[in-house]
Amino acid sequence: MRDSASVTEILLDLIAIPSVSSASNQAVIDYARQWLKPSQWDVRTFPYTDLNAVEKVNLIAAPSRLLQDGLPGEASASPVGSSVARRSREDDIPSVELALVCHTDTVPYPADWPEAVHPKVINGRIYGRGACDVKGFLACILATVGDLDVSEQSLAVVLTADEEIGCVGAKRLLAEKPLRVRHAVVGEPTGLHPVVAGKGYALGEVVVRGKAAHSAFPQAGRSAILDAATLIDSIRKIGLRAATERHERFEPPFTTLNIGTISGGTAKNIVPAECRFLVEWRPVPGQNEHWIADLICEELARAQREDPGLQATFEPIRIDPGFETDPQSKLVGELEGLSGNAAVAVAFGTEAPYLKKLGAETVVFGPGDMKTAHSVEENVVIEELERCVQVLKRLAYSLAK
Ligand SMILES: [Zn+2]
């Protein structure tokens, strides 16, 4: 059990523990547990095996007094694999006033960037993978709870796996309905600005099937690429329609649409038999996140009615909603006051929509700049880390009562 360390020391430790989403996050979870004193915290883990048979772990910790023995998941003392009784009634789900939420995985890093997991401190900044996305905030949580007496607090720490590959851990944890949360702070690099709205993220694939033929005799086949071109133009028009439904908090103030990749055909002199392309959209909150998918399906059906020879399918791969929190809410007001920064909206996806489903008023908040995340320049300003710890400590006293 660790007693105390500066937030900088904790972050240097965390960056040195690789936790790319393809690998297990167990070591980060084990490290975090060292800061959750067993005398104060009841720690529950929610292990699962991912699609590649890698062990992943979500974690929830709350003051022992709040959980008694009712939270699902594996208790600290129980051996891995033991089963714990599930609560049978909704009313029995424990609730907390404030949850500090953070993902434990990072995006990959290139082999020629050894500092990714050997962090460097240069000019008051810490460089390394996860410095701002989002081990910086995790270090702030651990520095906060390491010092805090939580015997009177209604506070939870929620750590998730697999955020960077589609909020997989958060979705699984939500399905367990482990606790109810009144206010949640979800860590992401926001430069310590409280983020009160975020666009969602959605992706789907269109596959167009044609018929191969010698290109000297195109009538003998059907070009999947030309059919794809027709469909792409229709999808472009769906994008124009989406742009008319405005949400002024964002820039740009509407659901954006992108066709990011396309592939098809086998040779310059063969009529292509197949063409596929990816359609991505970022739905503004308040709009049905399935709306664009529905419009694409309608468009495919219409095109096929007009031209029965056209064969195309659309498969959604991922549809995550956006989120929006009332800027007048207590949590937003507190965070604006404590950070000195006004609330903003962001265009990147986060776990916030899932936390909202636990009943939470959710704000995304944390040190660092998302523009350096996912790059070899990833860094965080140490002074921002320290300010974040102060904000979280005060927030724990003002909200977690
Ligand atoms: Zn992140």
Short mmCIF file of C-alpha atoms and ligand atoms in Angstrom, two decimals:
data_model
loop_
_atom_site.label_atom_id
_atom_site.label_comp_id
_atom_site.label_asym_id
_atom_site.label_seq_id
_atom_site.Cartn_x
_atom_site.Cartn_y
_atom_site.Cartn_z
CA MET A 1 0.00 0.00 0.00
CA ARG A 2 1.43 3.37 -1.02
CA ASP A 3 1.16 6.30 1.34
CA SER A 4 1.90 9.38 -0.63
CA ALA A 5 3.64 10.58 -3.74
CA SER A 6 3.37 13.64 -5.92
CA VAL A 7 1.03 13.53 -8.90
CA THR A 8 4.14 13.76 -11.10
CA GLU A 9 5.66 10.62 -9.56
CA ILE A 10 2.40 8.76 -9.96
CA LEU A 11 2.09 9.76 -13.62
CA LEU A 12 5.69 8.73 -14.36
CA ASP A 13 4.89 5.33 -12.81
CA LEU A 14 1.68 4.99 -14.83
CA ILE A 15 3.26 5.86 -18.18
CA ALA A 16 5.95 3.23 -17.52
CA ILE A 17 3.21 0.56 -17.35
CA PRO A 18 2.26 -0.07 -21.00
CA SER A 19 -1.52 -0.43 -21.39
CA VAL A 20 -2.29 -0.27 -25.09
CA SER A 21 -5.87 -1.48 -25.62
CA SER A 22 -4.70 -4.68 -27.33
CA ALA A 23 -2.94 -5.79 -24.10
CA SER A 24 -4.33 -6.40 -20.63
CA ASN A 25 -4.89 -3.37 -18.37
CA GLN A 26 -4.47 -5.52 -15.24
CA ALA A 27 -1.13 -3.95 -14.26
CA VAL A 28 -2.61 -0.44 -14.28
CA ILE A 29 -5.56 -1.61 -12.17
CA ASP A 30 -3.15 -3.30 -9.71
CA TYR A 31 -1.12 -0.10 -9.51
CA ALA A 32 -4.23 2.02 -8.89
CA ARG A 33 -5.34 -0.27 -6.07
CA GLN A 34 -2.24 0.62 -4.10
CA TRP A 35 -3.71 4.08 -3.55
CA LEU A 36 -7.09 2.89 -2.31
CA LYS A 37 -6.52 2.15 1.37
CA PRO A 38 -8.39 -1.03 2.39
CA SER A 39 -9.33 0.65 5.67
CA GLN A 40 -11.33 3.24 3.71
CA TRP A 41 -12.22 1.79 0.33
CA ASP A 42 -14.15 -1.19 -0.82
CA VAL A 43 -12.67 -2.15 -4.19
CA ARG A 44 -14.58 -4.29 -6.67
CA THR A 45 -13.21 -5.54 -9.96
CA PHE A 46 -15.19 -6.62 -13.01
CA PRO A 47 -12.93 -8.84 -15.11
CA TYR A 48 -13.83 -9.92 -18.62
CA THR A 49 -12.13 -11.52 -21.58
CA ASP A 50 -11.99 -9.42 -24.73
CA LEU A 51 -12.58 -10.63 -28.30
CA ASN A 52 -8.90 -11.63 -28.57
CA ALA A 53 -9.03 -13.65 -25.33
CA VAL A 54 -7.10 -10.98 -23.40
CA GLU A 55 -8.07 -10.41 -19.74
CA LYS A 56 -9.45 -6.93 -19.08
CA VAL A 57 -10.62 -5.41 -15.82
CA ASN A 58 -13.01 -2.62 -14.87
CA LEU A 59 -12.81 -1.37 -11.30
CA ILE A 60 -15.16 0.43 -8.94
CA ALA A 61 -14.08 1.64 -5.53
CA ALA A 62 -16.25 3.40 -2.97
CA PRO A 63 -15.97 4.02 0.75
CA SER A 64 -16.67 0.69 2.50
CA ARG A 65 -19.54 2.19 4.49
CA LEU A 66 -21.49 2.92 1.26
CA LEU A 67 -21.19 -0.44 -0.41
CA GLN A 68 -21.58 -2.76 2.54
CA ASP A 69 -21.65 -6.05 0.69
CA GLY A 70 -24.06 -5.24 -2.05
CA LEU A 71 -22.05 -4.20 -5.06
CA PRO A 72 -21.67 -6.81 -7.76
CA GLY A 73 -18.17 -7.66 -8.94
CA GLU A 74 -15.30 -9.31 -7.17
CA ALA A 75 -14.44 -8.00 -3.72
CA SER A 76 -10.84 -7.15 -2.90
CA ALA A 77 -10.36 -10.10 -0.64
CA SER A 78 -12.05 -12.74 -2.76
CA PRO A 79 -9.96 -14.91 -5.05
CA VAL A 80 -10.23 -14.25 -8.77
CA GLY A 81 -13.09 -16.17 -10.28
CA SER A 82 -15.25 -16.24 -7.18
CA SER A 83 -18.84 -15.29 -7.74
CA VAL A 84 -20.52 -12.59 -5.78
CA ALA A 85 -24.24 -12.35 -5.26
CA ARG A 86 -26.02 -9.93 -7.55
CA ARG A 87 -28.51 -7.46 -6.19
CA SER A 88 -31.97 -8.56 -7.02
CA ARG A 89 -33.87 -5.29 -6.92
CA GLU A 90 -33.21 -1.95 -8.61
CA ASP A 91 -33.74 -0.10 -5.32
CA ASP A 92 -30.83 -1.97 -3.80
CA ILE A 93 -28.29 -0.45 -6.18
CA PRO A 94 -25.97 1.72 -4.08
CA SER A 95 -25.71 5.36 -5.10
CA VAL A 96 -22.94 7.91 -4.79
CA GLU A 97 -22.90 11.68 -5.17
CA LEU A 98 -19.66 11.93 -7.13
CA ALA A 99 -17.78 9.48 -9.34
CA LEU A 100 -14.33 10.11 -10.78
CA VAL A 101 -14.13 8.11 -13.98
CA CYS A 102 -11.07 7.28 -16.04
CA HIS A 103 -10.09 4.81 -18.73
CA THR A 104 -6.90 2.82 -18.23
CA ASP A 105 -5.96 1.95 -21.81
CA THR A 106 -4.01 3.99 -24.35
CA VAL A 107 -3.72 4.03 -28.12
CA PRO A 108 -0.63 2.27 -29.56
CA TYR A 109 2.70 4.01 -30.06
CA PRO A 110 5.32 3.61 -32.80
CA ALA A 111 8.33 1.36 -32.16
CA ASP A 112 10.71 4.25 -32.87
CA TRP A 113 9.34 6.25 -29.91
CA PRO A 114 10.97 4.51 -26.92
CA GLU A 115 10.03 7.42 -24.62
CA ALA A 116 6.39 6.32 -25.00
CA VAL A 117 6.85 4.12 -21.91
CA HIS A 118 10.04 5.76 -20.59
CA PRO A 119 8.57 9.15 -19.79
CA LYS A 120 10.66 12.31 -19.91
CA VAL A 121 10.21 15.55 -18.01
CA ILE A 122 11.15 18.52 -20.17
CA ASN A 123 10.44 22.17 -19.34
CA GLY A 124 7.71 21.42 -16.84
CA ARG A 125 5.95 18.91 -19.08
CA ILE A 126 5.78 15.13 -18.92
CA TYR A 127 6.06 13.37 -22.28
CA GLY A 128 4.95 9.80 -22.96
CA ARG A 129 2.01 7.69 -24.18
CA GLY A 130 -0.99 8.40 -22.01
CA ALA A 131 0.55 11.59 -20.52
CA CYS A 132 -2.67 13.44 -21.28
CA ASP A 133 -4.94 10.67 -22.69
CA VAL A 134 -5.56 9.82 -20.00
CA LYS A 135 -3.08 8.65 -17.38
CA GLY A 136 -2.61 12.31 -16.41
CA PHE A 137 -6.14 12.41 -15.02
CA LEU A 138 -5.74 8.93 -13.52
CA ALA A 139 -2.66 10.19 -11.65
CA CYS A 140 -4.76 13.13 -10.41
CA ILE A 141 -7.46 10.75 -9.12
CA LEU A 142 -4.90 8.60 -7.31
CA ALA A 143 -3.12 11.61 -5.80
CA THR A 144 -6.52 12.89 -4.65
CA VAL A 145 -7.78 9.68 -3.05
CA GLY A 146 -4.39 8.90 -1.53
CA ASP A 147 -4.76 11.98 0.68
CA LEU A 148 -8.49 12.06 1.24
CA ASP A 149 -10.33 10.89 4.33
CA VAL A 150 -13.43 9.37 2.75
CA SER A 151 -15.12 8.18 5.92
CA GLU A 152 -17.78 10.88 5.40
CA GLN A 153 -17.71 11.03 1.61
CA SER A 154 -20.09 9.74 -1.01
CA LEU A 155 -17.44 9.23 -3.64
CA ALA A 156 -16.59 6.50 -6.14
CA VAL A 157 -13.62 5.82 -8.38
CA VAL A 158 -14.53 4.10 -11.65
CA LEU A 159 -11.72 2.77 -13.88
CA THR A 160 -12.51 1.24 -17.24
CA ALA A 161 -10.77 -0.84 -19.90
CA ASP A 162 -10.93 -0.56 -23.69
CA GLU A 163 -12.14 3.03 -24.07
CA GLU A 164 -9.91 3.67 -27.07
CA ILE A 165 -11.48 0.84 -29.05
CA GLY A 166 -15.09 1.88 -28.58
CA CYS A 167 -15.82 2.37 -24.85
CA VAL A 168 -16.08 -1.41 -24.54
CA GLY A 169 -15.27 -1.51 -20.83
CA ALA A 170 -17.73 1.27 -19.94
CA LYS A 171 -20.50 -0.47 -21.90
CA ARG A 172 -19.87 -3.73 -20.06
CA LEU A 173 -19.77 -2.03 -16.71
CA LEU A 174 -23.04 -0.26 -17.46
CA ALA A 175 -24.70 -3.57 -18.26
CA GLU A 176 -23.84 -4.70 -14.69
CA LYS A 177 -25.75 -1.70 -13.23
CA PRO A 178 -23.24 -1.65 -10.37
CA LEU A 179 -24.17 1.69 -8.87
CA ARG A 180 -26.08 4.91 -9.34
CA VAL A 181 -24.13 8.10 -9.73
CA ARG A 182 -25.43 11.64 -9.19
CA HIS A 183 -22.43 13.51 -10.64
CA ALA A 184 -19.61 12.10 -12.74
CA VAL A 185 -16.33 13.64 -13.85
CA VAL A 186 -14.98 11.70 -16.82
CA GLY A 187 -11.27 12.24 -17.44
CA GLU A 188 -10.06 13.36 -20.86
CA PRO A 189 -7.60 16.12 -21.77
CA THR A 190 -9.67 19.31 -21.84
CA GLY A 191 -7.10 21.81 -20.58
CA LEU A 192 -9.09 21.86 -17.32
CA HIS A 193 -12.16 23.23 -19.10
CA PRO A 194 -15.38 21.55 -17.99
CA VAL A 195 -16.82 19.93 -21.12
CA VAL A 196 -20.60 19.81 -21.00
CA ALA A 197 -21.39 18.46 -24.45
CA GLY A 198 -19.77 16.05 -26.85
CA LYS A 199 -20.68 14.67 -30.22
CA GLY A 200 -21.23 10.94 -30.56
CA TYR A 201 -19.38 8.64 -32.90
CA ALA A 202 -20.78 6.26 -35.50
CA LEU A 203 -19.39 4.17 -38.29
CA GLY A 204 -20.82 1.82 -40.88
CA GLU A 205 -19.75 0.08 -44.07
CA VAL A 206 -21.42 0.04 -47.46
CA VAL A 207 -20.64 -2.98 -49.64
CA VAL A 208 -21.64 -2.75 -53.31
CA ARG A 209 -21.66 -5.88 -55.46
CA GLY A 210 -21.38 -5.80 -59.23
CA LYS A 211 -20.35 -8.33 -61.84
CA ALA A 212 -16.84 -8.73 -63.23
CA ALA A 213 -16.31 -8.58 -67.01
CA HIS A 214 -13.62 -7.67 -69.54
CA SER A 215 -13.62 -3.88 -69.67
CA ALA A 216 -13.88 -3.99 -73.45
CA PHE A 217 -17.36 -5.48 -72.91
CA PRO A 218 -18.74 -3.58 -69.91
CA GLN A 219 -22.31 -4.56 -70.80
CA ALA A 220 -21.42 -8.13 -69.80
CA GLY A 221 -20.80 -7.01 -66.23
CA ARG A 222 -21.85 -4.38 -63.76
CA SER A 223 -19.43 -1.90 -62.21
CA ALA A 224 -19.61 -1.91 -58.42
CA ILE A 225 -17.48 1.26 -58.42
CA LEU A 226 -19.93 3.19 -60.61
CA ASP A 227 -22.84 2.03 -58.41
CA ALA A 228 -20.81 3.08 -55.36
CA ALA A 229 -20.32 6.51 -56.95
CA THR A 230 -24.09 6.91 -57.28
CA LEU A 231 -24.60 5.93 -53.65
CA ILE A 232 -21.77 8.16 -52.44
CA ASP A 233 -23.39 11.13 -54.10
CA SER A 234 -26.67 10.33 -52.31
CA ILE A 235 -24.79 10.03 -49.00
CA ARG A 236 -23.13 13.38 -49.68
CA LYS A 237 -26.65 14.85 -49.90
CA ILE A 238 -27.55 13.20 -46.57
CA GLY A 239 -24.57 15.13 -45.15
CA LEU A 240 -26.00 18.39 -46.56
CA ARG A 241 -29.36 17.59 -44.98
CA ALA A 242 -27.72 16.81 -41.62
CA ALA A 243 -26.00 20.21 -41.76
CA THR A 244 -29.39 21.94 -41.62
CA GLU A 245 -30.15 20.50 -38.15
CA ARG A 246 -28.07 22.87 -36.09
CA HIS A 247 -26.70 22.56 -32.58
CA GLU A 248 -25.03 25.90 -31.92
CA ARG A 249 -22.84 24.69 -29.08
CA PHE A 250 -20.55 22.89 -31.55
CA GLU A 251 -18.15 23.92 -34.26
CA PRO A 252 -19.22 22.90 -36.85
CA PRO A 253 -22.75 23.15 -35.39
CA PHE A 254 -24.21 19.97 -36.88
CA THR A 255 -23.69 16.23 -37.35
CA THR A 256 -20.73 15.81 -39.71
CA LEU A 257 -20.33 12.95 -42.14
CA ASN A 258 -17.19 11.49 -43.70
CA ILE A 259 -16.44 8.73 -46.19
CA GLY A 260 -12.94 7.95 -45.00
CA THR A 261 -11.91 4.91 -47.01
CA ILE A 262 -12.97 3.22 -50.23
CA SER A 263 -11.68 0.14 -51.96
CA GLY A 264 -12.75 -1.83 -54.98
CA GLY A 265 -11.75 -3.35 -58.27
CA THR A 266 -8.88 -5.66 -59.16
CA ALA A 267 -7.38 -4.35 -62.39
CA LYS A 268 -7.65 -1.41 -64.78
CA ASN A 269 -9.19 -3.58 -67.49
CA ILE A 270 -11.71 -5.52 -65.43
CA VAL A 271 -15.19 -4.24 -64.63
CA PRO A 272 -15.09 -4.20 -60.80
CA ALA A 273 -17.22 -6.79 -59.01
CA GLU A 274 -17.03 -5.21 -55.57
CA CYS A 275 -16.58 -1.83 -53.94
CA ARG A 276 -16.76 -1.03 -50.23
CA PHE A 277 -16.51 2.22 -48.29
CA LEU A 278 -16.71 3.38 -44.70
CA VAL A 279 -19.17 6.08 -43.66
CA GLU A 280 -18.47 7.84 -40.38
CA TRP A 281 -20.72 10.38 -38.69
CA ARG A 282 -20.53 12.31 -35.44
CA PRO A 283 -24.06 12.90 -34.20
CA VAL A 284 -24.84 15.99 -32.15
CA PRO A 285 -26.51 15.19 -28.81
CA GLY A 286 -30.28 15.36 -28.77
CA GLN A 287 -30.47 13.95 -32.30
CA ASN A 288 -31.26 10.26 -32.72
CA GLU A 289 -27.79 8.79 -33.26
CA HIS A 290 -29.32 6.20 -35.63
CA TRP A 291 -30.84 8.88 -37.86
CA ILE A 292 -28.01 8.92 -40.45
CA ALA A 293 -27.96 5.10 -40.55
CA ASP A 294 -31.72 5.12 -41.19
CA LEU A 295 -31.32 7.69 -44.00
CA ILE A 296 -28.55 5.62 -45.62
CA CYS A 297 -30.72 2.47 -45.48
CA GLU A 298 -33.66 4.37 -47.00
CA GLU A 299 -31.40 5.69 -49.74
CA LEU A 300 -30.12 2.19 -50.56
CA ALA A 301 -33.68 0.87 -50.69
CA ARG A 302 -34.77 3.75 -52.95
CA ALA A 303 -31.78 3.26 -55.30
CA GLN A 304 -32.56 -0.45 -55.55
CA ARG A 305 -36.22 0.21 -56.32
CA GLU A 306 -35.19 2.53 -59.15
CA ASP A 307 -32.51 0.18 -60.44
CA PRO A 308 -33.17 -3.44 -59.39
CA GLY A 309 -29.73 -4.50 -60.69
CA LEU A 310 -27.98 -2.42 -58.03
CA GLN A 311 -26.86 -4.54 -55.08
CA ALA A 312 -25.65 -2.86 -51.94
CA THR A 313 -25.78 -3.41 -48.20
CA PHE A 314 -25.10 -1.14 -45.25
CA GLU A 315 -23.88 -2.53 -41.92
CA PRO A 316 -23.49 -0.24 -38.90
CA ILE A 317 -20.25 -1.09 -37.08
CA ARG A 318 -20.62 1.23 -34.12
CA ILE A 319 -23.20 3.84 -33.10
CA ASP A 320 -22.38 5.80 -29.93
CA PRO A 321 -24.54 8.74 -28.88
CA GLY A 322 -23.29 12.18 -27.88
CA PHE A 323 -23.95 13.73 -24.50
CA GLU A 324 -25.05 17.04 -23.11
CA THR A 325 -25.26 18.27 -19.54
CA ASP A 326 -27.24 21.31 -18.42
CA PRO A 327 -24.63 24.10 -18.19
CA GLN A 328 -26.58 25.46 -15.19
CA SER A 329 -26.07 22.24 -13.22
CA LYS A 330 -24.35 22.18 -9.85
CA LEU A 331 -21.42 20.07 -11.07
CA VAL A 332 -20.73 22.41 -14.00
CA GLY A 333 -20.92 25.47 -11.75
CA GLU A 334 -18.54 23.94 -9.21
CA LEU A 335 -16.02 22.91 -11.86
CA GLU A 336 -16.16 26.31 -13.57
CA GLY A 337 -15.57 28.01 -10.23
CA LEU A 338 -12.77 25.70 -9.10
CA SER A 339 -10.92 25.64 -12.44
CA GLY A 340 -11.55 29.26 -13.39
CA ASN A 341 -12.48 28.02 -16.86
CA ALA A 342 -15.78 28.33 -18.72
CA ALA A 343 -17.69 25.26 -19.86
CA VAL A 344 -17.19 24.22 -23.49
CA ALA A 345 -18.27 21.56 -26.01
CA VAL A 346 -15.92 19.16 -27.80
CA ALA A 347 -16.09 17.19 -31.04
CA PHE A 348 -14.33 14.04 -29.76
CA GLY A 349 -16.07 10.98 -28.35
CA THR A 350 -15.85 10.02 -24.66
CA GLU A 351 -17.37 7.61 -22.15
CA ALA A 352 -19.66 10.37 -20.92
CA PRO A 353 -22.82 9.10 -22.70
CA TYR A 354 -22.51 5.75 -20.90
CA LEU A 355 -22.01 7.34 -17.50
CA LYS A 356 -25.13 9.38 -18.13
CA LYS A 357 -27.01 6.10 -18.21
CA LEU A 358 -26.01 5.49 -14.59
CA GLY A 359 -28.09 8.58 -13.83
CA ALA A 360 -25.14 10.92 -13.77
CA GLU A 361 -24.88 14.57 -14.52
CA THR A 362 -21.66 14.20 -16.46
CA VAL A 363 -18.79 16.56 -17.21
CA VAL A 364 -15.61 15.68 -19.09
CA PHE A 365 -12.57 17.27 -17.51
CA GLY A 366 -8.84 16.80 -17.20
CA PRO A 367 -5.34 18.18 -17.71
CA GLY A 368 -3.64 18.30 -21.11
CA ASP A 369 -4.53 19.12 -24.67
CA MET A 370 -6.27 16.52 -26.84
CA LYS A 371 -4.35 17.89 -29.85
CA THR A 372 -1.16 16.22 -28.53
CA ALA A 373 -2.93 12.95 -27.65
CA HIS A 374 -2.47 9.95 -29.95
CA SER A 375 0.78 11.55 -31.27
CA VAL A 376 4.49 11.21 -30.42
CA GLU A 377 4.26 14.71 -28.92
CA GLU A 378 1.80 13.58 -26.25
CA ASN A 379 2.47 15.54 -23.06
CA VAL A 380 0.92 17.24 -20.08
CA VAL A 381 1.95 20.34 -18.15
CA ILE A 382 2.91 19.42 -14.55
CA GLU A 383 1.40 22.61 -13.18
CA GLU A 384 -1.93 21.63 -14.78
CA LEU A 385 -1.76 18.20 -13.12
CA GLU A 386 -1.24 19.86 -9.74
CA ARG A 387 -4.13 22.28 -10.29
CA CYS A 388 -6.34 19.36 -11.29
CA VAL A 389 -5.59 17.58 -8.00
CA GLN A 390 -6.61 20.71 -6.09
CA VAL A 391 -9.85 20.92 -8.10
CA LEU A 392 -10.70 17.26 -7.43
CA LYS A 393 -9.99 17.54 -3.71
CA ARG A 394 -12.24 20.56 -3.35
CA LEU A 395 -14.89 18.97 -5.52
CA ALA A 396 -14.85 15.88 -3.31
CA TYR A 397 -15.52 18.08 -0.30
CA SER A 398 -18.21 20.22 -1.94
CA LEU A 399 -20.15 17.55 -3.87
CA ALA A 400 -19.40 14.15 -2.36
CA LYS A 401 -21.40 14.69 0.79
ZN ZN B 1 -9.02 9.15 -23.70
#
